[in-house]
Amino acid sequence: MCGIVGYVGADKSIEVLMGGLRRLEYRGYDSAGVAVIDTAGHIDTRKRAGKLQMLVDELAERPLANGATGIGHTRWATHGGPTDGNAHPHLGDDGKLALIHNGIIENFNELKQELLDAGETFFSETDTEVAAIMVGRAYRESGSLYESLRVVVNRLEGAFTLLVMHENEPGVVVGARRNSPLVIGLGDGENFLGSDVAAFVEFTRRAAEIGQDQIVTIRQDSVTVTDFAGAPVDLKEFEISWDASAADKGGWSSFMKKEISEEPEAVAKTLLGRVHDGAVVLDELTPIGDDVLKGIDRIAIVACGTAAYAGMVGKYAIEQWARVPVDVELSHEFRYRDPVLTERTLVISISQSGETMDTMMAVKYAREQGAHTLSICNTQGASIPRESDAVIYTHAGPEVAVASTKAFVAQITALYLFGLKLAELRGTLDAAEIAENVTELSNIPGKLEQVLETSGKIAELAHWMANTRSVLFLGRHVGYPVALEGALKLKELAYIHAEGFAAGELKHGPIALIEPGQVVFVVVPSPRQGSLHPKVVSNIQEIRARGARVIAIAEQGDAAVLPHADEVIPIPLAGRMFEPLLSVVPLHIFGMELAAAKGLDVDQPRNLAKSVTVE
Ligand code: F6R
């Protein structure tokens, strides 16, 4: 939620800020704004409600004088509607100070009242303006931007990243973070701040983390970090492993289309360096330690949305391979229900962004209760891995489209690697069994390429169905989370009613929804995988008999499905556990194409933001 960028360097801040906002727009697109300290030393701002293009148009109409210091913001509205007035930056100290914010200041009502009583005037309905006015007042007393922000953050409750600059200190941007993301970009004669590295990867691949409750000051030639008490903190540098082109559309019509095309690569890169001679190599688990992993008696997977569905797939595999009970829970439910956690519980969090507040809170809670924590994350330098004992990074590359696609297959891959490693440690699979599964996993990228060849057919189907008002998805075993994922994609992208069900649950209620013409996608298990296949084929017959239009995702050559389905989308042969990595892709394509057929923006669906950094 909300993208933040800050810059100090050469007189090109508008170019840097707008480039950063373009790459961060996926985080929120209710409004956007920039402020710069121009060469005459004055703060000037432009801000507009709506997508970033509105700000681009505004800047074309009313250009902003360039300068060496600036901040920019793209907003996902929390307090106050998406209007020009509520757009950031907000001003303090009679317009001499500009401030942007990501998060929620929970005690803003009480602070606002205090400021009103002191005679301050507010121009917006946001919680952010409270911080701008408070830092402005503190500045009048201390004359130091760093000190003013430090004093104010100690009075704020909730989650926030704040960036602030003041006319009296040109060449300085000060930032603070608590439970909300902020990373530093280290340049040559210029430095950057961003909600994530995408904000500045065009200019530098050297980055540094900012820990919880820390304040950073960037100048052209220096970066200093302290904690909220003012004690200095050492910089923890890291190299960004992808370049700016990875975060560009690269000729594709949408980021989502590009990212679906990268699903094979996402799996391949997540495997890279982690399988060797038929075994799994996961040095990342060292901080937890083999003895602890051997001794765990329960795993709790916490995640939200698509990441939670990846977790559900992982549960089937980890339980089968490593014989440890696994529960999968939505992070926001887990955190507040007083779960039983012990020093023999491993909590695995899954998050593409690594910033999802619900998941971060669940991880913190688990640690406080003495559980071990492992993060599966796609974003380097993100908060959740930093809160965890160990991290397995998925190497899917930057995911810009709001709807998650390539991260899903990468997350399953990481979970499978972990499951196989755990099985090895616990002796529940022998070396040959592990090698067989490693081979299956290594063959997935090639098979995914074959699945992508069905894109044209799925696009045609979606375009015929542009007026469909409801679609159901059925799956069984590992196909069940795939059905849930297919339904989620359709809801969020095409804004139509969609639901996923476990196929076995059909007769316990959902079959009542079937009426003539109802479209139902069925994820069919392979006929080679035992007893589930005939059961799902029976389900297809039951709904077909009631008039459903069935689109089956089935293994190539599955002759039993053909007579009963209206359409069959073939997927290559794979072991049962590996089918979801293949069968999900047609559903990703379908959601995207149906949204496109309806003329919708597939990269930025309404009301959403890519990283949900508020609870
Ligand atoms: C759906 C989607 C969301 C995310 C969820 C978790 O397409 O993208 O459901 O999966 O918000 O996000 P992360 O993985 O960043 O924690």
Short mmCIF file of C-alpha atoms and ligand atoms in Angstrom, two decimals, residues 304-307 350-354 356 359 402-404 411 488-489 492 610 612, ligand 1:
data_model
loop_
_atom_site.label_atom_id
_atom_site.label_comp_id
_atom_site.label_asym_id
_atom_site.label_seq_id
_atom_site.Cartn_x
_atom_site.Cartn_y
_atom_site.Cartn_z
CA CYS A 304 -2.76 -14.42 2.72
CA GLY A 305 -4.53 -14.74 -0.63
CA THR A 306 -2.61 -16.48 -3.37
CA ALA A 307 0.33 -17.12 -1.06
CA ILE A 350 4.81 -17.12 2.62
CA SER A 351 4.78 -13.68 1.06
CA GLN A 352 5.72 -12.38 -2.36
CA SER A 353 6.20 -8.84 -1.15
CA GLY A 354 7.58 -9.74 2.25
CA THR A 356 2.10 -8.02 4.09
CA THR A 359 1.69 -12.00 7.79
CA VAL A 402 -1.14 -6.61 -8.70
CA ALA A 403 -2.48 -10.14 -9.16
CA SER A 404 0.16 -12.66 -8.19
CA GLN A 411 6.36 -20.37 -3.70
CA LEU A 488 -9.56 -15.50 -6.78
CA LYS A 489 -7.94 -14.41 -10.03
CA GLU A 492 -10.00 -9.63 -8.56
CA LYS A 610 0.01 -5.13 -4.47
CA VAL A 612 -0.98 -4.82 1.82
C1 F6R B 1 -3.89 -12.26 -5.46
C2 F6R B 1 -2.84 -11.60 -4.71
C3 F6R B 1 -2.99 -11.48 -3.24
C4 F6R B 1 -1.65 -11.74 -2.53
C5 F6R B 1 -1.78 -11.47 -1.02
C6 F6R B 1 -0.50 -11.76 -0.28
O1 F6R B 1 -3.60 -12.31 -6.82
O2 F6R B 1 -1.89 -11.13 -5.27
O3 F6R B 1 -3.97 -12.34 -2.74
O4 F6R B 1 -1.25 -13.05 -2.78
O5 F6R B 1 -2.14 -10.13 -0.82
O6 F6R B 1 0.55 -10.95 -0.74
P1 F6R B 1 2.04 -11.30 -0.40
O7 F6R B 1 2.38 -12.56 -1.09
O8 F6R B 1 2.84 -10.14 -0.92
O9 F6R B 1 2.12 -11.43 1.09
#
